[in-house]
Amino acid sequence: MAKIKNSANGTKKETILEEAARLFYEKGFSATSMRDLAEQLGVEAASLYNHIHSKSEILKGICFRVAEAFMTRMEQVEMNNETALKKIEGLIRFHVQQMIHEYEYVHVSDGEWKHLAEPYLTEYQAQRRSYRKRFAALIEEGIRENQVKDIDPPTAVLIMLHAVGGIESWHRSKRKITAEQLEENMVTILVQGLCRNDQIK
Amino acid sequence: MAKIKNSANGTKKETILEEAARLFYEKGFSATSMRDLAEQLGVEAASLYNHIHSKSEILKGICFRVAEAFMTRMEQVEMNNETALKKIEGLIRFHVQQMIHEYEYVHVSDGEWKHLAEPYLTEYQAQRRSYRKRFAALIEEGIRENQVKDIDPPTAVLIMLHAVGGIESWHRSKRKITAEQLEENMVTILVQGLCRNDQIK
DNA sequence: CCTACCGATCGGTAGG
DNA sequence: CCTACCGATCGGTAGG
């Protein structure tokens, strides 16, 4: 008669999502069974269905929470009055920080979204496309302002977004530099990789 | 009484690996069943076992083929007489090219290796660690030669290896720049991101 | 929250 | 290469 404890920020559903993110990160969505998840939470598999409707709904919860966090940040960045290059740097720093502190959620969202059921699959892909387009628009702006090299903006976006995924390995490694050093290294390589050489101070 | 046709380079086992790579790429290893694979090849699932021993063996074949290709290239690069920076550029170009032409194999190897069975899992992880260490050593060499910025070499390796993974999205996209342009964009951002600013010609 | 259980599907084998 | 089939496990439901 074990009970799922409520998570810090609230409901039991929240606790389930959190543990699911950990397991999906470790073994993948398809290789994680509802019985695996229940075991980690100390209950029977059937009991989970009092809090969630399906396995698919859990994945949906994880993916859209991440998508929303990045969308919200994108809106903030677009509205501030910095140069395009500063905006890009701000986004990269946010990606790095999210990857450091919420890497299980981010990694699951990035790697397992293809297992979403319709109509969420389509919806998620649309959000992802929109985010990338807006990121690419910032890079284009940087090129017009002569701060950024004349490169293909969508390609630059792909590099930026995937590069921060490398932080996953940082989590697994023993010999760790600090999170701050990691962030600075990322910015050094990525932002200066974008930057026109005559713009580097 | 359909038959699996022999692939260009030989055996039926080869044909099976090729189709499996495509399916594992599309749906993931765990979500792909032997019946899915058999259907794509036009035979019954049981027939596959005349050519391979298990589902796990297929994954092993894919992962180790990719690992071997990169290891072989690493050895070639280490032995040539270029500067460290040129060696790094050579490796990045190889990664880009592999990602363009063999992306299903590379993507499956990068994303599904965790489903390998022992002892292959341990063996694969060891190869992967070794590759990254040797890559990091080249970056260290570049720093000593004052060609590369003073950054954390293992972090730089993570960025390089993950950044090229973005090419997956290039394959899916409609509006494509050419493979050559893609390679140049990658090198521009990544190599110059590593480069000391006073070293850029 | 549990016990009991469902139909479907899984990887794989036997035997021809 | 196939048919026939195995035990295990899957996501999920009924009913309390």
Short mmCIF file of C-alpha atoms (C1' of nucleotides) in Angstrom, two decimals:
data_model
loop_
_atom_site.label_atom_id
_atom_site.label_comp_id
_atom_site.label_asym_id
_atom_site.label_seq_id
_atom_site.Cartn_x
_atom_site.Cartn_y
_atom_site.Cartn_z
CA MET A 1 0.00 0.00 0.00
CA ALA A 2 2.85 2.30 -0.91
CA LYS A 3 2.00 5.78 -2.01
CA ILE A 4 3.50 8.07 -4.56
CA LYS A 5 4.76 11.07 -2.69
CA ASN A 6 3.90 14.51 -3.94
CA SER A 7 6.80 16.29 -5.57
CA ALA A 8 8.20 19.60 -4.36
CA ASN A 9 6.16 21.57 -6.84
CA GLY A 10 2.93 19.72 -6.34
CA THR A 11 1.00 16.81 -7.70
CA LYS A 12 1.69 13.11 -7.91
CA LYS A 13 1.46 13.41 -11.66
CA GLU A 14 4.49 15.68 -11.37
CA THR A 15 6.38 13.00 -9.47
CA ILE A 16 5.54 10.49 -12.17
CA LEU A 17 6.77 12.79 -14.95
CA GLU A 18 10.01 13.39 -13.12
CA GLU A 19 10.81 9.72 -12.65
CA ALA A 20 9.68 8.93 -16.19
CA ALA A 21 12.07 11.55 -17.57
CA ARG A 22 14.90 9.87 -15.68
CA LEU A 23 14.01 6.44 -17.04
CA PHE A 24 13.33 7.56 -20.62
CA TYR A 25 16.68 9.31 -20.54
CA GLU A 26 18.43 6.18 -19.31
CA LYS A 27 16.74 3.49 -21.41
CA GLY A 28 14.68 5.30 -24.00
CA PHE A 29 10.90 5.65 -24.22
CA SER A 30 10.17 2.36 -25.97
CA ALA A 31 12.44 0.28 -23.76
CA THR A 32 10.90 1.65 -20.57
CA SER A 33 7.79 -0.20 -19.45
CA MET A 34 5.06 1.08 -17.22
CA ARG A 35 6.11 -1.68 -14.81
CA ASP A 36 9.65 -0.27 -14.73
CA LEU A 37 8.25 3.13 -13.92
CA ALA A 38 5.88 1.80 -11.27
CA GLU A 39 8.70 -0.14 -9.62
CA GLN A 40 10.84 2.97 -9.31
CA LEU A 41 7.92 4.73 -7.66
CA GLY A 42 7.17 1.82 -5.36
CA VAL A 43 3.67 1.04 -6.61
CA GLU A 44 1.97 -1.39 -8.97
CA ALA A 45 1.73 -0.54 -12.66
CA ALA A 46 -2.06 -0.37 -12.59
CA SER A 47 -1.94 2.33 -9.94
CA LEU A 48 -0.22 4.76 -12.27
CA TYR A 49 -3.40 5.02 -14.31
CA ASN A 50 -5.13 6.86 -11.50
CA HIS A 51 -2.84 9.81 -12.23
CA ILE A 52 -2.11 9.62 -15.93
CA HIS A 53 -4.09 8.30 -18.87
CA SER A 54 -1.39 6.59 -20.86
CA LYS A 55 2.33 6.14 -21.36
CA SER A 56 2.07 8.43 -24.35
CA GLU A 57 0.61 11.20 -22.21
CA ILE A 58 3.70 11.14 -20.01
CA LEU A 59 5.94 11.69 -23.02
CA LYS A 60 3.67 14.47 -24.19
CA GLY A 61 3.99 16.15 -20.80
CA ILE A 62 7.77 16.01 -20.92
CA CYS A 63 8.17 17.20 -24.50
CA PHE A 64 5.78 20.12 -24.27
CA ARG A 65 7.14 21.37 -20.99
CA VAL A 66 10.56 21.65 -22.62
CA ALA A 67 9.20 23.16 -25.82
CA GLU A 68 7.31 25.75 -23.82
CA ALA A 69 10.36 26.75 -21.78
CA PHE A 70 12.37 27.43 -24.93
CA MET A 71 9.51 29.23 -26.64
CA THR A 72 9.00 31.50 -23.66
CA ARG A 73 12.68 32.35 -23.59
CA MET A 74 12.70 33.00 -27.31
CA GLU A 75 9.97 35.56 -26.87
CA GLN A 76 11.87 37.32 -24.10
CA VAL A 77 15.02 37.43 -26.18
CA GLU A 78 13.26 38.72 -29.26
CA MET A 79 11.81 41.60 -27.29
CA ASN A 80 14.95 42.87 -25.60
CA ASN A 81 17.03 45.64 -27.13
CA GLU A 82 20.38 43.97 -27.53
CA THR A 83 22.29 43.38 -30.75
CA ALA A 84 21.51 40.20 -32.68
CA LEU A 85 24.78 38.69 -31.54
CA LYS A 86 23.95 39.32 -27.90
CA LYS A 87 20.54 37.77 -28.41
CA ILE A 88 22.15 34.67 -29.90
CA GLU A 89 24.59 34.48 -27.02
CA GLY A 90 21.68 34.74 -24.59
CA LEU A 91 19.90 31.84 -26.25
CA ILE A 92 23.01 29.70 -26.23
CA ARG A 93 23.53 30.40 -22.54
CA PHE A 94 19.93 29.41 -21.86
CA HIS A 95 20.37 26.18 -23.81
CA VAL A 96 23.50 25.38 -21.86
CA GLN A 97 21.85 26.09 -18.53
CA GLN A 98 18.78 24.03 -19.37
CA MET A 99 21.02 21.19 -20.49
CA ILE A 100 22.93 21.39 -17.21
CA HIS A 101 19.99 21.60 -14.84
CA GLU A 102 17.19 19.81 -16.67
CA TYR A 103 19.13 17.56 -18.94
CA GLU A 104 16.85 14.57 -18.51
CA TYR A 105 13.82 16.51 -19.70
CA VAL A 106 15.71 18.20 -22.50
CA HIS A 107 17.37 15.04 -23.70
CA VAL A 108 14.12 13.07 -23.71
CA SER A 109 12.35 15.85 -25.55
CA ASP A 110 15.14 16.05 -28.13
CA GLY A 111 15.57 12.33 -28.61
CA GLU A 112 12.22 10.67 -28.03
CA TRP A 113 9.71 13.11 -29.49
CA LYS A 114 9.28 10.88 -32.51
CA HIS A 115 7.32 8.48 -30.31
CA LEU A 116 4.66 11.10 -29.62
CA ALA A 117 1.16 10.13 -30.71
CA GLU A 118 -0.88 12.31 -33.03
CA PRO A 119 -1.96 15.04 -32.91
CA TYR A 120 0.88 15.93 -30.55
CA LEU A 121 3.56 14.73 -32.93
CA THR A 122 2.49 17.24 -35.57
CA GLU A 123 2.07 19.98 -32.98
CA TYR A 124 5.51 19.36 -31.51
CA GLN A 125 7.19 19.38 -34.91
CA ALA A 126 5.50 22.66 -35.72
CA GLN A 127 6.79 24.26 -32.53
CA ARG A 128 10.26 22.95 -33.20
CA ARG A 129 10.25 24.32 -36.74
CA SER A 130 9.01 27.67 -35.51
CA TYR A 131 11.73 27.89 -32.88
CA ARG A 132 14.43 27.13 -35.40
CA LYS A 133 13.09 29.63 -37.89
CA ARG A 134 13.15 32.37 -35.28
CA PHE A 135 16.65 31.40 -34.22
CA ALA A 136 17.75 31.51 -37.86
CA ALA A 137 16.14 34.94 -38.23
CA LEU A 138 18.38 36.24 -35.43
CA ILE A 139 21.42 34.90 -37.20
CA GLU A 140 20.31 36.56 -40.41
CA GLU A 141 19.92 39.79 -38.51
CA GLY A 142 23.47 39.36 -37.23
CA ILE A 143 24.71 38.90 -40.77
CA ARG A 144 22.92 42.06 -41.94
CA GLU A 145 24.45 43.98 -39.04
CA ASN A 146 27.89 42.70 -40.11
CA GLN A 147 28.47 41.01 -36.79
CA VAL A 148 28.09 37.46 -37.99
CA LYS A 149 29.94 35.68 -40.77
CA ASP A 150 28.20 35.11 -44.06
CA ILE A 151 27.06 31.56 -43.41
CA ASP A 152 23.88 29.61 -44.02
CA PRO A 153 21.63 30.54 -41.05
CA PRO A 154 19.68 27.26 -40.82
CA THR A 155 22.93 25.33 -40.79
CA ALA A 156 24.28 27.55 -38.04
CA VAL A 157 21.15 26.87 -36.01
CA LEU A 158 21.58 23.13 -36.34
CA ILE A 159 25.15 23.37 -35.13
CA MET A 160 24.24 25.53 -32.14
CA LEU A 161 21.34 23.36 -31.04
CA HIS A 162 23.15 20.08 -31.42
CA ALA A 163 26.44 21.27 -29.96
CA VAL A 164 24.90 21.93 -26.56
CA GLY A 165 23.59 18.35 -26.59
CA GLY A 166 27.18 17.35 -25.89
CA ILE A 167 26.62 18.40 -22.31
CA GLU A 168 24.97 15.04 -21.80
CA SER A 169 28.45 13.49 -21.79
CA TRP A 170 29.64 16.09 -19.33
CA HIS A 171 27.05 14.78 -16.88
CA ARG A 172 28.32 11.24 -17.29
CA SER A 173 32.00 12.12 -16.96
CA LYS A 174 33.99 12.02 -13.75
CA ARG A 175 36.53 14.69 -14.41
CA LYS A 176 34.28 17.68 -14.45
CA ILE A 177 34.96 21.31 -15.06
CA THR A 178 32.43 23.52 -13.31
CA ALA A 179 29.11 24.43 -14.89
CA GLU A 180 30.33 28.02 -15.27
CA GLN A 181 33.49 26.97 -17.07
CA LEU A 182 31.43 24.70 -19.30
CA GLU A 183 29.13 27.57 -20.21
CA GLU A 184 32.06 29.86 -21.00
CA ASN A 185 33.74 27.22 -23.15
CA MET A 186 30.53 26.70 -25.10
CA VAL A 187 30.09 30.41 -25.67
CA THR A 188 33.74 30.86 -26.62
CA ILE A 189 33.63 28.23 -29.31
CA LEU A 190 30.11 28.76 -30.61
CA VAL A 191 29.66 32.52 -30.48
CA GLN A 192 33.15 33.25 -31.75
CA GLY A 193 32.62 30.56 -34.38
CA LEU A 194 29.72 32.65 -35.63
CA CYS A 195 31.41 36.00 -35.20
CA ARG A 196 33.15 37.87 -37.96
CA ASN A 197 36.84 37.91 -37.16
CA ASP A 198 37.06 41.70 -37.22
CA GLN A 199 34.30 41.85 -34.61
CA ILE A 200 36.10 39.93 -31.87
CA LYS A 201 37.26 42.27 -29.20
CA MET B 1 8.77 -17.81 -51.14
CA ALA B 2 10.30 -14.38 -51.49
CA LYS B 3 14.05 -14.12 -51.16
CA ILE B 4 16.27 -11.51 -49.67
CA LYS B 5 18.38 -10.16 -52.49
CA ASN B 6 22.09 -9.88 -52.04
CA SER B 7 23.27 -6.33 -51.55
CA ALA B 8 25.75 -4.60 -53.84
CA ASN B 9 28.65 -5.44 -51.61
CA GLY B 10 27.72 -8.99 -50.96
CA THR B 11 25.82 -11.10 -48.51
CA LYS B 12 22.20 -11.20 -47.47
CA LYS B 13 23.31 -10.37 -43.98
CA GLU B 14 24.53 -7.10 -45.46
CA THR B 15 21.11 -6.41 -46.93
CA ILE B 16 19.52 -7.04 -43.55
CA LEU B 17 21.91 -4.64 -41.79
CA GLU B 18 21.20 -1.95 -44.32
CA GLU B 19 17.44 -2.15 -43.96
CA ALA B 20 17.73 -2.44 -40.18
CA ALA B 21 19.81 0.74 -40.05
CA ARG B 22 17.08 2.54 -41.96
CA LEU B 23 14.36 1.29 -39.60
CA PHE B 24 16.33 1.83 -36.39
CA TYR B 25 17.02 5.36 -37.58
CA GLU B 26 13.36 5.99 -38.28
CA LYS B 27 11.73 4.36 -35.26
CA GLY B 28 14.53 3.51 -32.87
CA PHE B 29 15.94 0.09 -31.99
CA SER B 30 13.41 -0.87 -29.33
CA ALA B 31 10.38 0.24 -31.33
CA THR B 32 11.44 -1.74 -34.39
CA SER B 33 10.33 -5.37 -34.32
CA MET B 34 11.85 -8.25 -36.21
CA ARG B 35 8.50 -8.52 -37.96
CA ASP B 36 8.80 -4.89 -39.13
CA LEU B 37 12.22 -5.68 -40.51
CA ALA B 38 11.08 -8.88 -42.18
CA GLU B 39 8.15 -7.11 -43.79
CA GLN B 40 10.42 -4.49 -45.35
CA LEU B 41 12.55 -7.28 -46.77
CA GLY B 42 9.56 -9.24 -48.04
CA VAL B 43 10.06 -12.37 -45.92
CA GLU B 44 8.71 -13.89 -42.71
CA ALA B 45 10.34 -12.93 -39.42
CA ALA B 46 11.53 -16.46 -38.76
CA SER B 47 13.50 -16.45 -42.00
CA LEU B 48 15.77 -13.69 -40.78
CA TYR B 49 17.31 -16.07 -38.29
CA ASN B 50 18.97 -18.04 -41.07
CA HIS B 51 21.25 -15.05 -41.63
CA ILE B 52 21.61 -13.42 -38.23
CA HIS B 53 21.51 -14.81 -34.71
CA SER B 54 19.56 -12.13 -32.93
CA LYS B 55 18.21 -8.61 -33.08
CA SER B 56 21.02 -7.55 -30.82
CA GLU B 57 23.61 -8.89 -33.27
CA ILE B 58 22.24 -6.56 -35.95
CA LEU B 59 22.74 -3.55 -33.70
CA LYS B 60 26.23 -4.77 -32.87
CA GLY B 61 27.03 -4.99 -36.59
CA ILE B 62 25.88 -1.44 -37.19
CA CYS B 63 27.62 0.14 -34.20
CA PHE B 64 30.96 -1.53 -34.70
CA ARG B 65 31.09 -0.82 -38.40
CA VAL B 66 30.74 2.87 -37.63
CA ALA B 67 33.19 2.76 -34.73
CA GLU B 68 35.75 1.03 -36.92
CA ALA B 69 35.44 3.59 -39.71
CA PHE B 70 36.15 6.45 -37.32
CA MET B 71 38.97 4.60 -35.59
CA THR B 72 40.64 3.85 -38.90
CA ARG B 73 40.41 7.47 -39.92
CA MET B 74 41.77 8.62 -36.59
CA GLU B 75 44.84 6.47 -37.12
CA GLN B 76 45.41 7.92 -40.58
CA VAL B 77 45.07 11.45 -39.28
CA GLU B 78 47.39 10.89 -36.35
CA MET B 79 50.11 9.63 -38.68
CA ASN B 80 50.12 12.43 -41.22
CA ASN B 81 52.44 15.40 -40.90
CA GLU B 82 50.02 18.27 -40.78
CA THR B 83 49.58 20.79 -37.99
CA ALA B 84 47.20 19.88 -35.18
CA LEU B 85 44.64 22.33 -36.52
CA LYS B 86 44.73 20.72 -39.97
CA LYS B 87 44.32 17.31 -38.38
CA ILE B 88 41.27 18.53 -36.48
CA GLU B 89 39.83 20.02 -39.65
CA GLY B 90 40.40 16.72 -41.42
CA LEU B 91 38.49 14.84 -38.75
CA ILE B 92 35.61 17.30 -38.83
CA ARG B 93 35.38 16.96 -42.59
CA PHE B 94 35.31 13.20 -42.24
CA HIS B 95 32.54 13.40 -39.65
CA VAL B 96 30.52 15.67 -41.91
CA GLN B 97 30.97 13.39 -44.90
CA GLN B 98 30.06 10.27 -42.97
CA MET B 99 27.01 12.05 -41.61
CA ILE B 100 26.00 13.02 -45.14
CA HIS B 101 26.52 9.69 -46.85
CA GLU B 102 25.99 7.13 -44.09
CA TYR B 103 23.79 9.04 -41.75
CA GLU B 104 21.52 6.13 -40.91
CA TYR B 105 24.42 4.02 -39.70
CA VAL B 106 26.06 6.92 -37.87
CA HIS B 107 22.86 8.10 -36.26
CA VAL B 108 21.91 4.62 -35.07
CA SER B 109 25.38 4.04 -33.71
CA ASP B 110 25.34 7.39 -31.89
CA GLY B 111 21.81 7.11 -30.55
CA GLU B 112 21.06 3.44 -29.98
CA TRP B 113 24.35 2.00 -28.73
CA LYS B 114 22.97 1.90 -25.21
CA HIS B 115 20.82 -1.04 -26.26
CA LEU B 116 23.88 -3.16 -27.07
CA ALA B 117 24.16 -6.39 -25.08
CA GLU B 118 27.25 -7.20 -23.05
CA PRO B 119 30.10 -7.66 -23.67
CA TYR B 120 29.65 -5.40 -26.70
CA LEU B 121 28.27 -2.53 -24.69
CA THR B 122 31.46 -2.30 -22.63
CA GLU B 123 33.63 -2.76 -25.70
CA TYR B 124 31.79 -0.04 -27.60
CA GLN B 125 32.02 2.43 -24.75
CA ALA B 126 35.75 1.76 -24.50
CA GLN B 127 36.24 2.50 -28.20
CA ARG B 128 34.20 5.64 -27.92
CA ARG B 129 36.21 6.85 -24.93
CA SER B 130 39.45 6.11 -26.72
CA TYR B 131 38.36 8.04 -29.81
CA ARG B 132 37.42 11.07 -27.76
CA LYS B 133 40.66 11.00 -25.80
CA ARG B 134 42.67 10.97 -29.00
CA PHE B 135 40.57 13.78 -30.44
CA ALA B 136 41.11 15.78 -27.25
CA ALA B 137 44.85 15.13 -27.48
CA LEU B 138 44.89 16.78 -30.92
CA ILE B 139 43.16 19.82 -29.50
CA GLU B 140 45.67 19.97 -26.68
CA GLU B 141 48.44 19.82 -29.26
CA GLY B 142 46.78 22.74 -31.05
CA ILE B 143 46.75 24.73 -27.83
CA ARG B 144 50.44 24.03 -27.21
CA GLU B 145 51.23 25.13 -30.74
CA ASN B 146 49.30 28.36 -30.10
CA GLN B 147 46.88 27.67 -32.93
CA VAL B 148 43.89 26.84 -30.78
CA LYS B 149 42.26 28.93 -28.07
CA ASP B 150 42.87 28.03 -24.46
CA ILE B 151 39.72 26.00 -23.90
CA ASP B 152 38.89 22.75 -22.18
CA PRO B 153 39.77 20.06 -24.77
CA PRO B 154 37.19 17.44 -23.73
CA THR B 155 34.46 20.07 -23.92
CA ALA B 156 35.62 21.11 -27.35
CA VAL B 157 35.45 17.49 -28.47
CA LEU B 158 31.87 17.16 -27.26
CA ILE B 159 30.88 20.25 -29.18
CA MET B 160 32.53 19.08 -32.39
CA LEU B 161 31.08 15.59 -32.27
CA HIS B 162 27.57 16.68 -31.42
CA ALA B 163 27.49 19.64 -33.77
CA VAL B 164 27.86 17.44 -36.85
CA GLY B 165 24.87 15.44 -35.62
CA GLY B 166 22.79 18.41 -36.74
CA ILE B 167 23.22 17.16 -40.28
CA GLU B 168 20.41 14.74 -39.55
CA SER B 169 18.00 17.66 -39.85
CA TRP B 170 19.62 18.71 -43.11
CA HIS B 171 18.60 15.33 -44.56
CA ARG B 172 15.01 15.86 -43.49
CA SER B 173 14.75 19.41 -44.77
CA LYS B 174 13.46 20.42 -48.17
CA ARG B 175 15.40 23.58 -48.79
CA LYS B 176 18.85 22.13 -49.06
CA ILE B 177 22.17 23.73 -49.57
CA THR B 178 24.63 21.40 -51.29
CA ALA B 179 26.71 18.90 -49.36
CA GLU B 180 29.82 20.92 -50.20
CA GLN B 181 28.32 24.13 -48.86
CA LEU B 182 27.21 22.30 -45.75
CA GLU B 183 30.71 21.00 -45.16
CA GLU B 184 32.22 24.47 -45.60
CA ASN B 185 29.71 26.02 -43.22
CA MET B 186 30.50 23.41 -40.61
CA VAL B 187 34.22 23.96 -40.94
CA THR B 188 33.83 27.73 -40.91
CA ILE B 189 31.94 27.75 -37.65
CA LEU B 190 33.66 24.90 -35.85
CA VAL B 191 37.29 25.25 -36.88
CA GLN B 192 37.26 29.03 -36.57
CA GLY B 193 35.43 28.63 -33.28
CA LEU B 194 38.45 26.70 -32.05
CA CYS B 195 41.03 28.91 -33.69
CA ARG B 196 42.86 31.68 -31.92
CA ASN B 197 41.74 34.95 -33.43
CA ASP B 198 45.25 35.99 -34.42
CA GLN B 199 45.59 32.74 -36.39
CA ILE B 200 42.76 33.33 -38.82
CA LYS B 201 44.10 34.18 -42.22
"C1'" DC C 1 -4.02 2.07 -3.96
"C1'" DC C 2 -4.46 -3.19 -5.06
"C1'" DT C 3 -5.46 -8.04 -7.37
"C1'" DA C 4 -6.65 -10.18 -11.33
"C1'" DC C 5 -6.65 -10.30 -15.83
"C1'" DC C 6 -7.19 -9.00 -21.12
"C1'" DG C 7 -5.64 -9.29 -26.05
"C1'" DA C 8 -1.65 -8.06 -28.61
"C1'" DT C 9 2.86 -8.40 -29.67
"C1'" DC C 10 7.52 -9.39 -28.69
"C1'" DG C 11 12.22 -12.17 -29.82
"C1'" DG C 12 13.18 -16.49 -30.93
"C1'" DT C 13 12.96 -21.93 -31.93
"C1'" DA C 14 11.55 -26.49 -33.98
"C1'" DG C 15 11.06 -28.93 -37.76
"C1'" DG C 16 10.64 -29.42 -42.47
"C1'" DC D 1 12.63 -20.07 -47.13
"C1'" DC D 2 8.03 -21.34 -44.61
"C1'" DT D 3 4.27 -22.75 -40.95
"C1'" DA D 4 3.39 -23.30 -36.42
"C1'" DC D 5 4.22 -22.17 -32.14
"C1'" DC D 6 6.63 -20.97 -27.38
"C1'" DG D 7 6.96 -18.27 -22.97
"C1'" DA D 8 7.49 -13.59 -21.68
"C1'" DT D 9 6.12 -9.15 -21.51
"C1'" DC D 10 3.68 -5.26 -23.14
"C1'" DG D 11 -0.02 -1.15 -22.31
"C1'" DG D 12 -4.09 -0.95 -20.30
"C1'" DT D 13 -8.93 -2.12 -17.90
"C1'" DA D 14 -12.44 -3.89 -14.46
"C1'" DG D 15 -13.79 -3.89 -10.16
"C1'" DG D 16 -13.20 -3.16 -5.50
#
